[in-house]
Amino acid sequence: MNYLVMEVHPAYAVVLDEEGRFLKAANLRYQVGDTVRDIVELRRPKEKRPALWKPLSGVAGLAACLCIVFFGYYQPNFTPYGALRIQINPDVELTLSRTDRVLELEGLNADGRVLIEGYDYGGKDREDVTEELVERAIDMGYLSGGETVSITVTSADADWQAREEQAAREDLEERYGETIVIQIGPTDEKPPVTEVVIPVTPPEPEPTPEPPPEQVDPPAAPDDTDDRPDSGGATGYQDTDYGPDADGITDYEDTDYGPYSDGVTDYEDRDDGDDQDDDDDDGNHDDDDDDGDDDEDWNDDD
Amino acid sequence: MVRTEHDIVSQVQSAKTDSEAADALIRQYMGFIRSETVKFLHTAPENGHEDELSIAMLAFYEAILAYEKSRGAFLPYAARAIKNQLIDHYRTEKHHGNVISLHTPLGGEEDGGELLDTIPDTVDHAGDYVVRTASQREIQEFSEKLAQFGLTFSDVADNCPRQERTFAACRRVLDFARTQPELLKRVEDTGKLPMGELSAGSGTDKKTMERHRKYLVAILLAFTNGYEIIRGHLCQVGPKRGGDEA
């Protein structure tokens, strides 16, 4: 490639290459009008692209700071993480942050509301508040020696919950352990599980057992009702507990499941060849079945 | 007058864009450039190392263009740039291998002449001189024409497209303009590019043309009447285009 020297400067020459580029090259004692062959071309500094991240970096930095403040300071300190309930007789609940800050204090019964009235929990942690509340309770006469304080911690975080319970208990025991009893879990005032008592009547005599549900006749058979004169009369439907014909006896006890099971599953009734106890109507004959289909006769083995 | 580092920085800043200021700065720091070169060569540049001095000056100029104020003082930076450039140059020269200077003395004698003298002189010195004077005159004319539009060759070189794709786009503009003598005439008269027509005719983006306006003006002017030698030098432009059409 030949270059035509167009202009000379002390440090460089402007040359024109054969394709029409104007270039700057080292001026190796060139003169205007020379045609030269090997040039040492000027290396231009790399053009800097305007840094797009620069204006954004401030925003990103700010966002990062906010994230740090939020997740590192605000969230552990100021968002509820669990609740601690103290039951003496006054019943109060402390809402705690992850770092044990007391965020809220609530009286769950009248005594509890009296106990916390005028009490400032701002900025205190769980340890201070529980101790001060117990002290207050003692001062106000709700708690005297030998009585029980029960502490319940609830949180979605089981580990945290266990730690808190342990810590709260240790703190209180350290201070009041000689005078009062600290108990983890709710007080025994209420039984933990509500029992429902169902009156049980003696079971009906065996000959007319409650039919198991799987042997109920298909309701599609219109003639298979108990109120027809030719019905088998053994379906037990007349023994309804509902409506005007209720006999006042619930037949729940005749279930085959659960603690009240009588031990007699009626399953064997199905194919034992003995229709005596069978609930279906084929104590009568199949030709009673005038609806033309055999569907309800599937368990009839004769 | 006491020169402070601060003065150099402002001089360098103005030299980045102003080629005359750059020339002045280089002349002013010629001693520095020379001393840096001597440090590398361990001999005076006059002893057959004029090229190295030129390379060092180019390196100084590159340093001016690349210097950033926030990155420290200028002179140490320039010194390093010169040294690096000389090392690069030395390495590329080494590729040429067993080349001996035409100025090598013959037969080890002090005044026995040089190797150059033994080569038969086939060059037509008179003809060469004529051609060179003619091209000098033409380039001078071209330069004056550009000056009318406020352009120098330095500006044009700085504005020359460096990316191959952009260069090809500018080339399309040129190819199109050469088929439209009246457009070239308008460029010659006004120094302004008829952007609309050129863009429509060549398919080159107006933005690209605007970015390389100085270069395009210069290259279009070169294809107006009267610049035979320059056009002759640009023979590569013509035949290629002809080849495309064939």
XYZ file of C-alpha atoms in Angstrom:
548
model
C 0.000 0.000 0.000
C 1.329 3.386 -0.978
C 0.551 6.508 0.915
C 0.594 10.040 -0.401
C 1.882 12.509 2.143
C -0.582 15.388 2.322
C 0.608 17.431 5.250
C 3.545 17.310 7.606
C 3.686 18.285 11.235
C 6.612 17.958 13.594
C 5.276 14.813 15.203
C 3.163 13.312 12.493
C 2.223 13.465 8.848
C -1.218 13.234 7.305
C -1.141 10.658 4.559
C -3.745 9.516 2.088
C -3.923 5.814 1.388
C -5.011 4.380 -1.939
C -8.513 3.624 -0.762
C -9.198 7.176 0.289
C -8.466 7.094 3.997
C -6.704 10.043 5.558
C -4.380 8.781 8.251
C -1.968 10.232 10.725
C 1.391 8.535 10.822
C 4.848 9.089 12.217
C 6.679 11.700 10.234
C 9.813 9.854 9.207
C 11.293 12.899 7.531
C 8.542 13.008 4.972
C 7.816 15.893 2.662
C 4.476 16.885 1.211
C 3.947 15.077 -2.076
C 6.083 12.076 -1.160
C 4.706 8.663 -1.819
C 5.737 6.415 1.024
C 5.265 2.775 1.707
C 5.685 1.666 5.300
C 4.117 4.001 7.758
C 3.877 3.905 11.489
C 0.271 4.755 12.020
C -0.958 6.808 14.914
C -2.675 4.751 17.545
C -5.675 6.614 18.726
C -6.884 6.335 22.275
C -9.862 4.078 22.517
C -12.976 6.120 22.361
C -14.705 5.912 25.614
C -18.309 5.073 25.519
C -20.283 7.215 27.853
C -20.607 5.060 30.907
C -24.238 4.163 31.154
C -23.862 2.780 34.612
C -22.575 6.029 36.041
C -25.882 7.787 36.547
C -27.403 4.506 37.629
C -24.648 3.710 40.084
C -25.940 6.311 42.511
C -29.409 4.869 42.397
C -28.071 1.347 42.717
C -25.936 2.360 45.675
C -28.869 4.014 47.343
C -31.006 0.951 46.737
C -28.290 -1.269 48.164
C -28.095 0.935 51.258
C -31.835 0.795 51.678
C -31.749 -2.971 51.335
C -29.058 -3.199 53.978
C -31.005 -0.921 56.297
C -34.230 -2.795 55.671
C -32.995 -6.351 55.918
C -30.177 -5.708 58.352
C -31.829 -3.285 60.734
C -35.475 -2.634 60.155
C -36.699 -6.148 59.539
C -35.059 -7.869 62.494
C -35.895 -5.016 64.803
C -39.243 -3.677 63.757
C -41.259 -6.394 62.116
C -43.196 -8.840 64.253
C -41.563 -12.230 64.330
C -43.372 -13.935 67.129
C -45.503 -13.418 70.200
C -44.884 -14.151 73.846
C -47.826 -14.604 76.106
C -47.524 -14.279 79.854
C -50.321 -15.672 81.947
C -50.310 -14.978 85.633
C -53.782 -14.113 86.159
C -53.370 -11.041 84.079
C -52.982 -12.304 80.577
C -50.709 -10.199 78.368
C -49.202 -10.780 75.001
C -45.943 -9.270 73.787
C -45.333 -8.979 70.058
C -41.626 -9.500 69.502
C -39.269 -8.787 66.665
C -36.614 -11.251 65.690
C -34.101 -9.440 67.858
C -36.368 -9.571 70.925
C -37.581 -6.020 70.710
C -41.032 -5.594 72.138
C -43.132 -4.087 69.390
C -46.521 -4.261 70.955
C -48.047 -5.064 74.299
C -51.588 -6.198 74.616
C -53.723 -7.173 77.554
C -55.785 -10.234 76.759
C -58.046 -10.005 79.770
C -59.192 -7.255 82.082
C -56.418 -7.836 84.605
C -53.917 -7.866 81.809
C -55.113 -4.525 80.586
C -54.855 -3.158 84.100
C -51.370 -4.573 84.437
C -50.000 -2.901 81.373
C -51.821 0.336 81.830
C -49.337 3.162 81.885
C -46.457 0.829 81.234
C -44.035 2.057 78.620
C -42.420 -0.757 76.692
C -40.866 1.488 74.011
C -37.368 0.388 73.049
C -37.210 -2.354 75.641
C -36.459 -5.936 74.887
C -38.231 -9.091 75.903
C -36.100 -9.697 78.952
C -36.739 -6.279 80.471
C -40.429 -6.294 79.734
C -41.137 -9.752 81.121
C -39.201 -9.042 84.263
C -40.819 -5.688 84.765
C -44.267 -7.046 84.115
C -43.778 -9.846 86.603
C -42.515 -7.333 89.081
C -45.501 -5.148 88.419
C -47.780 -8.105 88.874
C -46.174 -8.807 92.219
C -46.502 -5.176 93.210
C -50.106 -5.046 92.150
C -50.880 -8.179 94.048
C -51.668 -10.455 91.180
C -48.789 -12.706 91.931
C -47.487 -13.972 95.195
C -45.056 -16.622 96.231
C -45.587 -20.096 94.972
C -47.914 -19.110 92.201
C -47.388 -20.002 88.615
C -46.433 -17.835 85.694
C -46.852 -19.498 82.391
C -45.130 -18.402 79.279
C -46.153 -19.315 75.763
C -44.183 -18.356 72.701
C -45.658 -18.633 69.245
C -43.834 -18.048 66.009
C -43.563 -19.463 62.564
C -39.920 -20.184 63.309
C -39.824 -23.240 65.560
C -36.144 -22.808 66.445
C -36.649 -19.232 67.429
C -39.701 -20.206 69.417
C -37.823 -22.850 71.349
C -34.921 -20.501 72.027
C -37.210 -17.761 73.206
C -39.096 -20.046 75.530
C -35.891 -21.313 76.987
C -34.409 -17.853 77.366
C -37.538 -16.344 78.850
C -37.789 -19.128 81.327
C -34.171 -18.895 82.350
C -34.359 -15.139 82.752
C -37.373 -15.321 84.997
C -36.115 -18.253 86.959
C -32.886 -16.513 87.597
C -34.693 -13.632 89.157
C -37.882 -15.006 90.606
C -37.177 -18.703 90.603
C -37.276 -18.927 94.367
C -40.665 -17.366 94.768
C -42.717 -18.322 91.782
C -43.097 -21.217 89.435
C -42.324 -20.654 85.804
C -44.106 -22.856 83.390
C -43.784 -23.163 79.692
C -47.027 -23.525 77.821
C -50.509 -22.287 78.629
C -51.954 -22.502 82.114
C -54.201 -25.349 83.110
C -57.191 -23.138 83.626
C -58.662 -24.462 80.484
C -58.186 -28.020 79.370
C -55.953 -28.046 76.348
C -58.369 -30.044 74.223
C -62.046 -29.415 74.255
C -63.843 -32.687 74.678
C -67.232 -33.110 73.203
C -69.356 -35.468 75.163
C -71.862 -37.398 73.163
C -74.571 -39.192 75.030
C -74.420 -42.830 74.226
C -77.499 -44.971 74.271
C -77.282 -48.729 74.381
C -77.212 -50.295 70.962
C -80.340 -51.671 69.453
C -80.812 -55.387 69.412
C -78.837 -57.157 66.782
C -81.577 -58.462 64.503
C -82.110 -55.101 62.909
C -78.630 -53.670 62.493
C -78.004 -50.424 60.811
C -77.196 -51.180 57.210
C -73.708 -50.402 56.135
C -73.801 -47.685 53.584
C -72.432 -49.815 50.761
C -75.399 -52.081 50.869
C -77.979 -49.439 50.456
C -80.239 -50.340 47.617
C -79.942 -48.268 44.540
C -82.479 -45.557 44.868
C -83.181 -45.905 41.192
C -85.464 -48.838 41.867
C -88.792 -47.207 42.375
C -90.408 -50.302 43.821
C -87.739 -50.752 46.359
C -89.163 -48.510 48.964
C -90.180 -49.408 52.378
C -93.493 -47.749 52.226
C -94.819 -50.155 49.644
C -96.713 -53.124 50.973
C -94.489 -55.648 49.262
C -91.252 -54.161 50.380
C -88.979 -56.318 52.394
C -89.344 -54.064 55.339
C -85.840 -54.869 56.357
C -83.956 -51.863 54.991
C -84.069 -50.038 58.237
C -85.203 -46.907 56.507
C -88.144 -46.718 58.799
C -85.707 -46.231 61.528
C -85.044 -42.732 60.486
C -83.841 -40.140 62.873
C -85.216 -37.314 60.900
C -88.660 -36.053 60.220
C -91.873 -36.890 61.934
C -91.113 -40.610 62.106
C -87.966 -40.168 64.131
C -87.822 -42.614 66.914
C -85.517 -40.459 68.956
C -82.812 -43.050 68.824
C -79.728 -42.216 66.904
C -78.173 -45.304 65.566
C -74.684 -43.892 65.506
C -73.474 -46.514 67.825
C -73.931 -49.105 65.207
C -71.010 -47.991 63.228
C -68.235 -50.293 62.331
C -65.634 -47.585 62.750
C -64.092 -45.816 65.600
C -64.235 -46.467 69.307
C -67.914 -47.273 69.313
C -67.677 -50.031 66.786
C -69.667 -53.005 67.864
C -67.212 -55.341 66.245
C -69.819 -56.596 63.907
C -69.175 -55.592 60.409
C -72.083 -56.578 58.359
C -70.002 -57.284 55.372
C -70.481 -61.008 55.601
C -74.094 -60.466 55.014
C -73.397 -59.983 51.402
C -72.780 -63.491 50.168
C -73.475 -65.732 53.057
C -76.457 -67.348 51.351
C -78.568 -66.365 54.196
C -80.986 -63.669 53.485
C -82.253 -63.518 56.976
C -80.382 -60.401 57.925
C -79.976 -59.002 54.526
C -81.326 -55.593 54.170
C -82.287 -55.900 50.590
C -85.668 -56.849 49.521
C -84.958 -60.215 48.075
C -86.411 -61.953 50.949
C -89.009 -61.751 48.304
C -88.394 -62.912 44.819
C -86.598 -61.504 41.921
C -89.688 -61.549 39.842
C -90.888 -58.766 42.042
C -88.426 -56.796 40.212
C -90.544 -55.624 37.415
C -88.460 -52.797 36.183
C -86.758 -55.174 33.771
C -83.223 -54.596 34.834
C -81.103 -56.762 36.996
C -78.923 -54.103 38.437
C -80.128 -54.319 41.980
C -79.912 -58.072 42.021
C -76.184 -58.332 41.784
C -75.781 -59.547 45.325
C -78.471 -62.104 45.080
C -76.778 -65.416 44.864
C -79.781 -67.638 44.420
C 8.805 32.030 33.361
C 8.192 29.130 35.649
C 6.291 26.359 34.055
C 4.145 24.392 36.378
C 2.495 21.073 35.900
C -0.782 22.890 35.739
C 0.294 24.793 32.641
C 1.244 21.583 30.902
C -2.114 20.078 31.672
C -3.990 22.975 30.131
C -1.623 22.981 27.148
C -2.195 19.286 26.651
C -5.921 19.750 26.885
C -5.905 22.372 24.156
C -3.478 20.307 22.049
C -5.910 17.411 22.038
C -8.184 19.222 19.620
C -6.017 21.946 18.158
C -3.294 20.603 15.909
C -1.362 23.861 15.961
C -1.280 23.831 19.747
C -0.097 20.235 19.540
C 2.709 21.206 17.183
C 3.735 24.016 19.490
C 3.705 21.764 22.518
C 5.800 19.164 20.749
C 8.327 21.758 19.664
C 8.471 23.031 23.191
C 9.099 19.563 24.605
C 11.473 18.465 21.865
C 14.285 18.320 24.411
C 12.283 16.035 26.630
C 11.366 13.731 23.753
C 14.947 13.621 22.617
C 16.237 12.819 26.069
C 13.720 10.024 26.473
C 14.805 8.614 23.143
C 18.450 8.796 24.119
C 17.647 6.955 27.342
C 16.278 4.132 25.218
C 18.924 4.159 22.490
C 21.916 4.960 24.652
C 23.188 6.997 21.748
C 22.330 10.208 19.998
C 19.449 9.913 17.516
C 21.583 11.548 14.898
C 23.714 8.410 14.620
C 21.358 6.691 12.236
C 18.409 6.634 14.592
C 16.325 9.459 13.215
C 13.386 7.127 12.777
C 13.377 6.361 16.468
C 13.208 10.039 17.243
C 10.253 10.390 14.890
C 8.568 7.434 16.539
C 9.175 9.008 19.924
C 7.564 12.225 18.727
C 4.579 10.314 17.472
C 4.385 8.580 20.831
C 4.429 11.962 22.532
C 1.574 13.069 20.315
C -0.347 9.877 21.110
C 0.231 10.581 24.773
C -1.258 14.045 24.301
C -4.353 12.550 22.718
C -4.763 9.852 25.314
C -3.874 11.814 28.431
C -6.437 12.130 31.156
C -5.968 14.652 33.870
C -7.370 12.406 36.552
C -4.693 9.805 35.966
C -1.676 11.696 37.173
C 1.008 13.970 35.798
C 1.533 14.255 32.078
C 5.281 14.049 31.677
C 5.845 10.704 33.398
C 2.966 9.357 31.381
C 4.468 10.668 28.150
C 7.866 9.245 29.073
C 6.347 5.828 29.540
C 4.385 6.128 26.301
C 7.565 6.980 24.401
C 9.438 4.073 25.900
C 6.648 1.613 25.133
C 6.302 2.851 21.591
C 10.025 2.525 21.012
C 10.001 -1.014 22.374
C 7.113 -1.857 20.037
C 8.958 -0.328 17.144
C 12.119 -2.209 18.004
C 10.189 -5.490 18.064
C 8.501 -4.950 14.716
C 11.809 -3.945 13.169
C 13.367 -7.142 14.451
C 10.947 -9.085 12.237
C 12.706 -7.710 9.220
C 15.704 -9.729 10.235
C 18.925 -9.483 8.336
C 18.617 -6.043 6.969
C 21.686 -3.916 6.799
C 21.697 -0.215 6.428
C 22.464 1.313 3.100
C 24.698 3.628 5.038
C 26.958 0.802 6.177
C 30.546 1.803 5.462
C 32.235 -0.320 2.825
C 35.128 -2.559 3.736
C 35.381 -1.217 7.240
C 37.131 1.875 5.982
C 36.268 5.186 7.463
C 36.048 7.181 4.271
C 35.605 4.456 1.704
C 32.051 5.390 0.894
C 28.840 3.642 1.796
C 26.959 0.639 0.535
C 24.453 3.019 -0.997
C 27.061 4.233 -3.417
C 27.489 0.791 -4.947
C 23.894 0.471 -6.031
C 23.329 1.693 -9.551
C 21.209 4.793 -9.512
C 18.314 3.965 -11.773
C 15.922 6.573 -10.476
C 15.150 9.427 -12.792
C 15.934 12.197 -10.372
C 14.849 14.974 -12.663
C 11.537 13.309 -13.475
C 11.035 12.443 -9.837
C 11.576 16.023 -8.892
C 9.072 17.216 -11.437
C 6.447 14.780 -10.258
C 6.998 15.677 -6.670
C 6.833 19.386 -7.304
C 3.647 18.901 -9.266
C 2.034 16.843 -6.546
C 3.216 19.315 -3.950
C 1.534 22.096 -5.878
C -1.628 20.117 -6.249
C -1.769 19.160 -2.601
C -1.125 22.772 -1.716
C -4.051 23.771 -3.882
C -6.231 21.104 -2.334
C -5.237 22.246 1.100
C -6.158 25.825 0.260
C -9.493 24.708 -1.077
C -10.153 22.857 2.161
C -9.051 25.876 4.130
C -11.776 27.879 2.392
C -14.246 25.622 4.113
C -12.359 25.818 7.371
C -10.800 22.356 7.102
C -7.258 21.116 7.498
C -5.830 17.727 6.640
C -5.488 17.066 10.332
C -9.199 17.638 10.825
C -9.971 15.380 7.902
C -7.708 12.639 9.220
C -9.307 12.901 12.643
C -12.713 12.676 11.013
C -11.883 9.751 8.775
C -14.089 6.722 9.443
C -12.111 4.028 11.194
C -14.609 1.251 11.190
C -14.667 -0.806 8.021
C -18.434 -0.685 7.783
C -18.598 3.055 8.172
C -15.821 3.454 5.670
C -17.727 1.337 3.175
C -20.798 3.496 3.734
C -18.783 6.636 3.011
C -17.420 4.936 -0.035
C -20.954 4.389 -1.303
C -21.616 8.075 -0.892
C -18.518 8.816 -2.941
C -19.448 6.307 -5.631
C -22.875 7.805 -5.937
C -21.601 11.383 -5.967
C -19.196 10.596 -8.766
C -22.116 9.736 -10.988
C -23.720 13.099 -10.255
C -21.309 15.809 -11.368
C -23.729 18.556 -10.407
C -23.655 17.363 -6.812
C -19.851 17.461 -6.816
C -20.048 20.935 -8.259
C -22.288 22.061 -5.456
C -19.906 20.616 -2.897
C -17.042 22.430 -4.578
C -18.907 25.738 -4.591
C -20.397 25.709 -1.143
C -18.410 23.189 0.896
C -21.719 21.793 2.069
C -22.937 18.266 1.533
C -26.289 17.906 -0.181
C -27.292 15.469 2.519
C -30.752 14.648 1.231
C -29.716 13.721 -2.291
C -26.593 11.847 -1.195
C -28.438 9.884 1.422
C -31.287 9.000 -0.920
C -28.906 8.083 -3.737
C -26.396 6.043 -1.754
C -28.552 4.542 0.936
C -26.204 5.780 3.642
C -27.690 6.988 6.855
C -27.748 10.765 7.219
C -26.398 10.470 10.739
C -23.345 8.592 9.518
C -22.776 11.228 6.870
C -23.136 14.009 9.388
C -20.624 12.345 11.672
C -18.064 12.123 8.904
C -18.953 15.355 7.167
C -15.411 16.748 7.073
C -13.997 13.597 5.615
C -16.721 13.352 3.000
C -16.267 16.962 1.935
C -12.538 16.368 1.490
C -12.866 13.145 -0.439
C -15.628 14.529 -2.659
C -13.552 17.611 -3.341
C -10.683 15.357 -4.385
C -12.883 14.076 -7.156
C -13.745 17.483 -8.520
C -11.730 18.869 -11.376
C -8.080 19.568 -11.083
C -6.701 17.022 -8.665
C -5.321 14.548 -11.158
C -2.425 13.318 -9.056
C -4.466 12.744 -5.954
C -7.094 10.984 -8.019
C -4.359 8.980 -9.675
C -3.137 7.938 -6.253
C -6.670 6.903 -5.350
C -6.646 4.460 -8.244
C -7.887 1.816 -5.853
C -11.168 3.617 -5.519
C -11.861 3.760 -9.237
C -11.085 0.234 -10.462
C -12.886 -1.383 -7.577
C -15.977 0.555 -8.370
C -15.613 -0.280 -12.047
C -15.240 -3.907 -11.098
C -18.461 -3.750 -9.135
C -20.313 -2.402 -12.114
C -18.919 -4.912 -14.555
